[in-house]
PDB file of C-alpha atoms in Angstrom:
ATOM      1  CA  ASP A  75      15.262 -10.420  -9.266  1.00 64.00           C
ATOM      2  CA  ALA A  76      12.516  -8.982 -11.467  1.00 82.00           C
ATOM      3  CA  GLY A  77      10.284  -8.041  -8.558  1.00 94.00           C
ATOM      4  CA  VAL A  78       6.524  -8.536  -8.439  1.00 97.00           C
ATOM      5  CA  ILE A  79       5.155  -8.660 -11.965  1.00 97.00           C
ATOM      6  CA  GLN A  80       1.597  -7.627 -12.776  1.00 98.00           C
ATOM      7  CA  SER A  81      -0.287  -7.742 -16.035  1.00 96.00           C
ATOM      8  CA  PRO A  82      -1.799  -6.011 -17.800  1.00 97.00           C
ATOM      9  CA  ARG A  83      -0.522  -2.519 -16.884  1.00 97.00           C
ATOM     10  CA  HIS A  84      -3.704  -0.953 -18.190  1.00 97.00           C
ATOM     11  CA  GLU A  85      -7.136  -2.439 -18.803  1.00 97.00           C
ATOM     12  CA  VAL A  86     -10.088  -0.636 -20.294  1.00 97.00           C
ATOM     13  CA  THR A  87     -13.339  -2.535 -20.458  1.00 96.00           C
ATOM     14  CA  GLU A  88     -17.052  -1.992 -20.658  1.00 96.00           C
ATOM     15  CA  MET A  89     -19.455  -2.459 -17.804  1.00 96.00           C
ATOM     16  CA  GLY A  90     -20.582  -6.039 -17.490  1.00 96.00           C
ATOM     17  CA  GLN A  91     -17.438  -7.571 -18.929  1.00 97.00           C
ATOM     18  CA  GLU A  92     -15.186  -9.990 -17.069  1.00 97.00           C
ATOM     19  CA  VAL A  93     -11.784  -8.676 -16.039  1.00 97.00           C
ATOM     20  CA  THR A  94      -8.819 -10.817 -14.997  1.00 98.00           C
ATOM     21  CA  LEU A  95      -5.741  -9.329 -13.385  1.00 98.00           C
ATOM     22  CA  ARG A  96      -2.567 -11.369 -13.041  1.00 98.00           C
ATOM     23  CA  CYS A  97       0.336 -11.391 -10.622  1.00 98.00           C
ATOM     24  CA  LYS A  98       3.649 -13.201 -10.315  1.00 98.00           C
ATOM     25  CA  PRO A  99       5.159 -12.764  -6.834  1.00 97.00           C
ATOM     26  CA  ILE A 100       8.848 -12.705  -6.014  1.00 95.00           C
ATOM     27  CA  SER A 101      10.284 -16.202  -5.929  1.00 94.00           C
ATOM     28  CA  GLY A 102      10.497 -17.553  -2.390  1.00 92.00           C
ATOM     29  CA  HIS A 103       7.861 -15.232  -0.964  1.00 92.00           C
ATOM     30  CA  ASP A 104       5.091 -17.159   0.732  1.00 90.00           C
ATOM     31  CA  TYR A 105       2.603 -14.305   1.256  1.00 92.00           C
ATOM     32  CA  LEU A 106       0.707 -12.601  -1.542  1.00 94.00           C
ATOM     33  CA  PHE A 107      -1.649  -9.643  -1.235  1.00 94.00           C
ATOM     34  CA  TRP A 108      -4.120  -7.891  -3.497  1.00 97.00           C
ATOM     35  CA  TYR A 109      -4.736  -4.186  -2.793  1.00 96.00           C
ATOM     36  CA  ARG A 110      -6.930  -1.637  -4.513  1.00 96.00           C
ATOM     37  CA  GLN A 111      -6.040   2.068  -4.579  1.00 95.00           C
ATOM     38  CA  THR A 112      -8.413   4.960  -5.246  1.00 93.00           C
ATOM     39  CA  MET A 113      -8.150   8.668  -4.569  1.00 87.00           C
ATOM     40  CA  MET A 114     -11.097   8.583  -2.205  1.00 86.00           C
ATOM     41  CA  ARG A 115     -10.259   5.488  -0.163  1.00 87.00           C
ATOM     42  CA  GLY A 116      -6.508   5.085  -0.586  1.00 89.00           C
ATOM     43  CA  LEU A 117      -5.004   1.589  -0.428  1.00 92.00           C
ATOM     44  CA  GLU A 118      -7.363  -1.138   0.691  1.00 92.00           C
ATOM     45  CA  LEU A 119      -6.485  -4.765   1.260  1.00 92.00           C
ATOM     46  CA  LEU A 120      -8.769  -7.057  -0.709  1.00 95.00           C
ATOM     47  CA  ILE A 121      -7.369 -10.487   0.086  1.00 95.00           C
ATOM     48  CA  TYR A 122      -4.156 -12.209   1.039  1.00 92.00           C
ATOM     49  CA  PHE A 123      -2.728 -15.707   0.687  1.00 94.00           C
ATOM     50  CA  ASN A 124      -0.196 -17.689   2.659  1.00 91.00           C
ATOM     51  CA  ASN A 125       1.377 -20.663   0.906  1.00 93.00           C
ATOM     52  CA  ASN A 126      -1.293 -20.379  -1.796  1.00 95.00           C
ATOM     53  CA  VAL A 127      -4.167 -20.570   0.723  1.00 95.00           C
ATOM     54  CA  PRO A 128      -6.520 -17.588   1.152  1.00 94.00           C
ATOM     55  CA  ILE A 129      -6.201 -16.318   4.730  1.00 90.00           C
ATOM     56  CA  ASP A 130      -8.286 -13.166   4.864  1.00 89.00           C
ATOM     57  CA  ASP A 131     -10.751 -12.162   2.168  1.00 92.00           C
ATOM     58  CA  SER A 132     -12.790  -9.790   4.306  1.00 90.00           C
ATOM     59  CA  GLY A 133     -11.787  -6.888   2.089  1.00 91.00           C
ATOM     60  CA  MET A 134     -13.273  -8.348  -1.065  1.00 94.00           C
ATOM     61  CA  PRO A 135     -16.106  -5.935  -1.746  1.00 86.00           C
ATOM     62  CA  GLU A 136     -18.664  -8.240  -3.331  1.00 84.00           C
ATOM     63  CA  ASP A 137     -19.244 -11.666  -4.775  1.00 90.00           C
ATOM     64  CA  ARG A 138     -18.315 -10.189  -8.128  1.00 95.00           C
ATOM     65  CA  PHE A 139     -14.691 -10.332  -6.965  1.00 97.00           C
ATOM     66  CA  SER A 140     -12.766 -13.581  -6.715  1.00 97.00           C
ATOM     67  CA  ALA A 141      -9.084 -14.421  -6.326  1.00 97.00           C
ATOM     68  CA  LYS A 142      -7.100 -17.580  -6.821  1.00 97.00           C
ATOM     69  CA  MET A 143      -3.553 -18.715  -6.303  1.00 97.00           C
ATOM     70  CA  PRO A 144      -3.116 -22.073  -8.054  1.00 97.00           C
ATOM     71  CA  ASN A 145       0.615 -22.199  -7.319  1.00 95.00           C
ATOM     72  CA  ALA A 146       3.384 -20.279  -5.596  1.00 95.00           C
ATOM     73  CA  SER A 147       4.243 -18.241  -8.665  1.00 95.00           C
ATOM     74  CA  PHE A 148       0.869 -17.080  -9.940  1.00 96.00           C
ATOM     75  CA  SER A 149      -2.306 -15.412  -8.737  1.00 98.00           C
ATOM     76  CA  THR A 150      -5.366 -13.918 -10.403  1.00 98.00           C
ATOM     77  CA  LEU A 151      -7.995 -11.425  -9.343  1.00 98.00           C
ATOM     78  CA  LYS A 152     -11.207 -11.652 -11.317  1.00 98.00           C
ATOM     79  CA  ILE A 153     -14.117  -9.237 -11.479  1.00 97.00           C
ATOM     80  CA  GLN A 154     -17.293 -10.535 -13.077  1.00 96.00           C
ATOM     81  CA  PRO A 155     -19.329  -8.575 -14.016  1.00 96.00           C
ATOM     82  CA  SER A 156     -17.322  -5.373 -13.840  1.00 96.00           C
ATOM     83  CA  GLU A 157     -18.890  -2.033 -12.908  1.00 96.00           C
ATOM     84  CA  PRO A 158     -17.654   1.569 -13.298  1.00 96.00           C
ATOM     85  CA  ARG A 159     -17.102   1.845  -9.541  1.00 95.00           C
ATOM     86  CA  ASP A 160     -14.467  -0.893  -9.826  1.00 96.00           C
ATOM     87  CA  SER A 161     -12.219   1.571 -11.663  1.00 97.00           C
ATOM     88  CA  ALA A 162      -9.014   1.831  -9.625  1.00 97.00           C
ATOM     89  CA  VAL A 163      -5.383   0.779  -9.543  1.00 97.00           C
ATOM     90  CA  TYR A 164      -5.007  -2.801  -8.369  1.00 98.00           C
ATOM     91  CA  PHE A 165      -1.723  -3.763  -6.744  1.00 98.00           C
ATOM     92  CA  CYS A 166      -0.274  -7.130  -5.983  1.00 97.00           C
ATOM     93  CA  ALA A 167       2.383  -7.422  -3.273  1.00 95.00           C
ATOM     94  CA  SER A 168       4.407 -10.241  -1.786  1.00 94.00           C
ATOM     95  CA  THR A 169       6.622 -10.827   1.230  1.00 90.00           C
ATOM     96  CA  GLN A 170       8.298 -13.425   3.381  1.00 85.00           C
ATOM     97  CA  HIS A 171       7.083 -14.115   6.878  1.00 71.00           C
ATOM     98  CA  ALA A 172      10.335 -12.973   8.439  1.00 58.00           C
ATOM     99  CA  THR A 173       9.981  -9.451   7.053  1.00 58.00           C
ATOM    100  CA  ASN A 174       6.344  -8.721   7.624  1.00 62.00           C
ATOM    101  CA  GLU A 175       6.647  -4.964   7.510  1.00 68.00           C
ATOM    102  CA  LYS A 176       8.181  -4.923   4.078  1.00 82.00           C
ATOM    103  CA  LEU A 177       5.762  -5.612   1.295  1.00 88.00           C
ATOM    104  CA  PHE A 178       7.113  -5.653  -2.240  1.00 92.00           C
ATOM    105  CA  PHE A 179       4.560  -4.125  -4.568  1.00 95.00           C
ATOM    106  CA  GLY A 180       4.152  -4.566  -8.284  1.00 96.00           C
ATOM    107  CA  SER A 181       3.590  -1.585 -10.554  1.00 96.00           C
ATOM    108  CA  GLY A 182      -0.160  -2.102 -10.522  1.00 97.00           C
ATOM    109  CA  THR A 183      -2.932  -2.512 -13.072  1.00 98.00           C
ATOM    110  CA  GLN A 184      -4.874   0.629 -13.933  1.00 97.00           C
ATOM    111  CA  LEU A 185      -8.447  -0.563 -14.503  1.00 98.00           C
ATOM    112  CA  SER A 186     -11.034   1.621 -16.180  1.00 97.00           C
ATOM    113  CA  VAL A 187     -14.590   0.319 -16.500  1.00 97.00           C
ATOM    114  CA  LEU A 188     -16.686   2.416 -18.868  1.00 96.00           C
TER     115      LEU A 188
ATOM    116  CA  GLN B  99     -13.942   6.957  10.193  1.00 63.00           C
ATOM    117  CA  LYS B 100     -10.881   5.285   8.751  1.00 77.00           C
ATOM    118  CA  GLU B 101      -8.529   3.723  11.260  1.00 88.00           C
ATOM    119  CA  VAL B 102      -5.638   5.748   9.827  1.00 93.00           C
ATOM    120  CA  GLU B 103      -6.033   9.401   8.870  1.00 93.00           C
ATOM    121  CA  GLN B 104      -3.568  11.267   6.684  1.00 93.00           C
ATOM    122  CA  ASP B 105      -3.860  14.684   5.085  1.00 86.00           C
ATOM    123  CA  PRO B 106      -3.612  14.122   1.311  1.00 83.00           C
ATOM    124  CA  GLY B 107      -2.063  17.535   0.673  1.00 85.00           C
ATOM    125  CA  PRO B 108      -0.753  18.383  -1.843  1.00 92.00           C
ATOM    126  CA  LEU B 109       2.359  19.748  -0.184  1.00 95.00           C
ATOM    127  CA  SER B 110       4.791  21.860  -2.213  1.00 97.00           C
ATOM    128  CA  VAL B 111       8.146  23.002  -0.804  1.00 96.00           C
ATOM    129  CA  PRO B 112      11.409  24.439  -2.166  1.00 97.00           C
ATOM    130  CA  GLU B 113      14.523  22.328  -2.379  1.00 97.00           C
ATOM    131  CA  GLY B 114      16.372  22.220   0.930  1.00 97.00           C
ATOM    132  CA  ALA B 115      13.259  22.653   3.081  1.00 97.00           C
ATOM    133  CA  ILE B 116      12.399  20.455   6.032  1.00 97.00           C
ATOM    134  CA  VAL B 117       9.251  18.475   5.353  1.00 97.00           C
ATOM    135  CA  SER B 118       6.911  17.139   8.017  1.00 96.00           C
ATOM    136  CA  LEU B 119       4.365  14.451   7.160  1.00 97.00           C
ATOM    137  CA  ASN B 120       1.889  13.142   9.714  1.00 96.00           C
ATOM    138  CA  CYS B 121      -0.720  10.502  10.410  1.00 97.00           C
ATOM    139  CA  THR B 122      -3.119   9.853  13.236  1.00 97.00           C
ATOM    140  CA  TYR B 123      -4.729   6.552  14.090  1.00 96.00           C
ATOM    141  CA  SER B 124      -7.463   5.236  16.319  1.00 94.00           C
ATOM    142  CA  ASN B 125      -6.493   1.628  17.112  1.00 90.00           C
ATOM    143  CA  SER B 126      -4.277   1.453  20.188  1.00 90.00           C
ATOM    144  CA  ALA B 127      -3.309  -2.126  19.259  1.00 88.00           C
ATOM    145  CA  PHE B 128      -1.096  -0.941  16.411  1.00 90.00           C
ATOM    146  CA  GLN B 129       2.548  -1.699  17.173  1.00 88.00           C
ATOM    147  CA  TYR B 130       4.423  -1.494  13.863  1.00 89.00           C
ATOM    148  CA  PHE B 131       4.506   1.789  11.988  1.00 92.00           C
ATOM    149  CA  MET B 132       5.778   2.235   8.470  1.00 93.00           C
ATOM    150  CA  TRP B 133       6.253   4.867   5.825  1.00 96.00           C
ATOM    151  CA  TYR B 134       6.012   3.909   2.201  1.00 96.00           C
ATOM    152  CA  ARG B 135       6.991   6.105  -0.733  1.00 97.00           C
ATOM    153  CA  GLN B 136       5.135   5.886  -4.015  1.00 97.00           C
ATOM    154  CA  TYR B 137       6.375   7.464  -7.203  1.00 96.00           C
ATOM    155  CA  SER B 138       3.927   8.227  -9.983  1.00 93.00           C
ATOM    156  CA  ARG B 139       2.663   5.103 -11.775  1.00 91.00           C
ATOM    157  CA  LYS B 140       4.639   2.837  -9.447  1.00 94.00           C
ATOM    158  CA  GLY B 141       3.809   0.661  -6.485  1.00 95.00           C
ATOM    159  CA  PRO B 142       4.639   1.794  -2.941  1.00 96.00           C
ATOM    160  CA  GLU B 143       8.066   0.913  -1.553  1.00 95.00           C
ATOM    161  CA  LEU B 144       9.022   0.726   2.096  1.00 92.00           C
ATOM    162  CA  LEU B 145      10.968   3.758   3.266  1.00 95.00           C
ATOM    163  CA  MET B 146      11.125   3.319   7.034  1.00 92.00           C
ATOM    164  CA  TYR B 147       9.552   1.342   9.826  1.00 87.00           C
ATOM    165  CA  THR B 148       9.529   1.625  13.595  1.00 88.00           C
ATOM    166  CA  TYR B 149       8.280  -0.560  16.378  1.00 83.00           C
ATOM    167  CA  SER B 150       6.264   1.012  19.184  1.00 80.00           C
ATOM    168  CA  SER B 151       7.133   4.530  20.315  1.00 81.00           C
ATOM    169  CA  GLY B 152      10.296   6.481  19.663  1.00 84.00           C
ATOM    170  CA  ASN B 153      12.420   7.865  16.876  1.00 90.00           C
ATOM    171  CA  LYS B 154      14.333   6.259  14.063  1.00 92.00           C
ATOM    172  CA  GLU B 155      16.745   8.047  11.766  1.00 94.00           C
ATOM    173  CA  ASP B 156      18.017   7.000   8.352  1.00 94.00           C
ATOM    174  CA  GLY B 157      20.031   9.589   6.489  1.00 96.00           C
ATOM    175  CA  ARG B 158      17.800  12.571   5.778  1.00 97.00           C
ATOM    176  CA  PHE B 159      14.698  10.773   7.051  1.00 97.00           C
ATOM    177  CA  THR B 160      13.448  10.585  10.639  1.00 97.00           C
ATOM    178  CA  ALA B 161      10.372   8.669  11.735  1.00 96.00           C
ATOM    179  CA  GLN B 162       8.679   9.434  15.029  1.00 96.00           C
ATOM    180  CA  VAL B 163       5.949   7.541  16.846  1.00 95.00           C
ATOM    181  CA  ASP B 164       3.959   8.882  19.787  1.00 93.00           C
ATOM    182  CA  LYS B 165       1.648   6.071  20.867  1.00 92.00           C
ATOM    183  CA  SER B 166       0.155   8.099  23.718  1.00 92.00           C
ATOM    184  CA  SER B 167      -1.166  10.588  21.177  1.00 93.00           C
ATOM    185  CA  LYS B 168      -1.701   8.004  18.412  1.00 94.00           C
ATOM    186  CA  TYR B 169       0.369  10.172  16.114  1.00 94.00           C
ATOM    187  CA  ILE B 170       3.252   9.377  13.785  1.00 96.00           C
ATOM    188  CA  SER B 171       5.477  11.654  11.748  1.00 96.00           C
ATOM    189  CA  LEU B 172       8.051  11.499   8.999  1.00 97.00           C
ATOM    190  CA  PHE B 173      10.584  14.306   8.680  1.00 97.00           C
ATOM    191  CA  ILE B 174      12.662  14.875   5.581  1.00 97.00           C
ATOM    192  CA  ARG B 175      15.682  17.138   5.957  1.00 97.00           C
ATOM    193  CA  ASP B 176      17.331  18.949   3.066  1.00 97.00           C
ATOM    194  CA  SER B 177      14.536  17.871   0.737  1.00 97.00           C
ATOM    195  CA  GLN B 178      15.439  17.160  -2.880  1.00 97.00           C
ATOM    196  CA  PRO B 179      13.375  17.192  -6.089  1.00 97.00           C
ATOM    197  CA  SER B 180      13.870  13.408  -6.163  1.00 97.00           C
ATOM    198  CA  ASP B 181      11.820  13.229  -2.938  1.00 97.00           C
ATOM    199  CA  SER B 182       8.752  14.303  -4.911  1.00 97.00           C
ATOM    200  CA  ALA B 183       6.315  11.440  -4.451  1.00 97.00           C
ATOM    201  CA  THR B 184       3.308  10.342  -2.438  1.00 96.00           C
ATOM    202  CA  TYR B 185       4.116   9.248   1.103  1.00 97.00           C
ATOM    203  CA  LEU B 186       1.838   6.714   2.758  1.00 96.00           C
ATOM    204  CA  CYS B 187       1.857   5.812   6.400  1.00 96.00           C
ATOM    205  CA  ALA B 188       0.957   2.244   7.318  1.00 93.00           C
ATOM    206  CA  MET B 189       0.618   0.278  10.502  1.00 91.00           C
ATOM    207  CA  ASN B 190      -0.400  -3.095  11.875  1.00 86.00           C
ATOM    208  CA  ARG B 191      -0.923  -4.971  15.086  1.00 82.00           C
ATOM    209  CA  GLY B 192       2.142  -7.116  14.562  1.00 70.00           C
ATOM    210  CA  SER B 193       0.362 -10.357  15.302  1.00 59.00           C
ATOM    211  CA  THR B 194      -1.332 -10.568  11.934  1.00 58.00           C
ATOM    212  CA  LEU B 195       1.127 -10.505   9.093  1.00 59.00           C
ATOM    213  CA  GLY B 196       0.175  -8.452   6.119  1.00 60.00           C
ATOM    214  CA  ARG B 197      -2.904  -6.763   7.510  1.00 75.00           C
ATOM    215  CA  LEU B 198      -1.481  -3.310   6.967  1.00 85.00           C
ATOM    216  CA  TYR B 199      -3.705  -0.303   7.409  1.00 89.00           C
ATOM    217  CA  PHE B 200      -2.675   2.514   5.111  1.00 92.00           C
ATOM    218  CA  GLY B 201      -3.292   6.238   5.192  1.00 94.00           C
ATOM    219  CA  ARG B 202      -4.513   7.820   1.968  1.00 93.00           C
ATOM    220  CA  GLY B 203      -1.077   9.291   1.292  1.00 94.00           C
ATOM    221  CA  THR B 204       0.322  12.837   1.125  1.00 95.00           C
ATOM    222  CA  GLN B 205       1.470  14.089  -2.257  1.00 95.00           C
ATOM    223  CA  LEU B 206       4.773  15.973  -1.941  1.00 97.00           C
ATOM    224  CA  THR B 207       6.434  18.149  -4.576  1.00 97.00           C
ATOM    225  CA  VAL B 208       9.920  19.554  -3.998  1.00 97.00           C
ATOM    226  CA  TRP B 209      10.721  22.232  -6.546  1.00 96.00           C
ATOM    227  CA  PRO B 210      14.279  23.278  -7.455  1.00 95.00           C
TER     228      PRO B 210
END
């Protein structure tokens, strides 16, 4: 199994631009999570899906952030417009219900907004 | 105040040392306690988990939970350079899948 796949690995953009981060979860996993990691705040849950349906989006910081999961094998996190304070590493993770303590993380997308 | 507090370090020890990593938390509803390890430029991976209070051992690693003190620990015996990573504690209430609360992580370096 290839694990959770995220793209791009690095993204550098200018303030005001739209940014789209992509994630392919592990096949058969029915939960998908988006986390953001910064030095100051650590790992923060942004949103998670169960069977492609958003369950908890209380961590999404602002309306500038949106996430979709059109099917079981693909999810996107979009920031529009981007701001310098959005600079962070964004992780996608997936799991099965039966193993709720074990999240499988992707390698992350390092986002820099100039 | 964050619900989970963890000293970010950095912590630097010689090979063979015993390492102690700790977290405190404020929510008494937490029931599942986990330690994730994160290598540089990688995502976290689950190292150990425990349910409620007590100890759990896996090779050189021992996880301890003291719910009365709201304090959890991870001990690494005979530390190796390959243990150099950031260690994050995490916990949840158990009833809500996926809503993990993470500490900020402690950066550990084990030098030869």
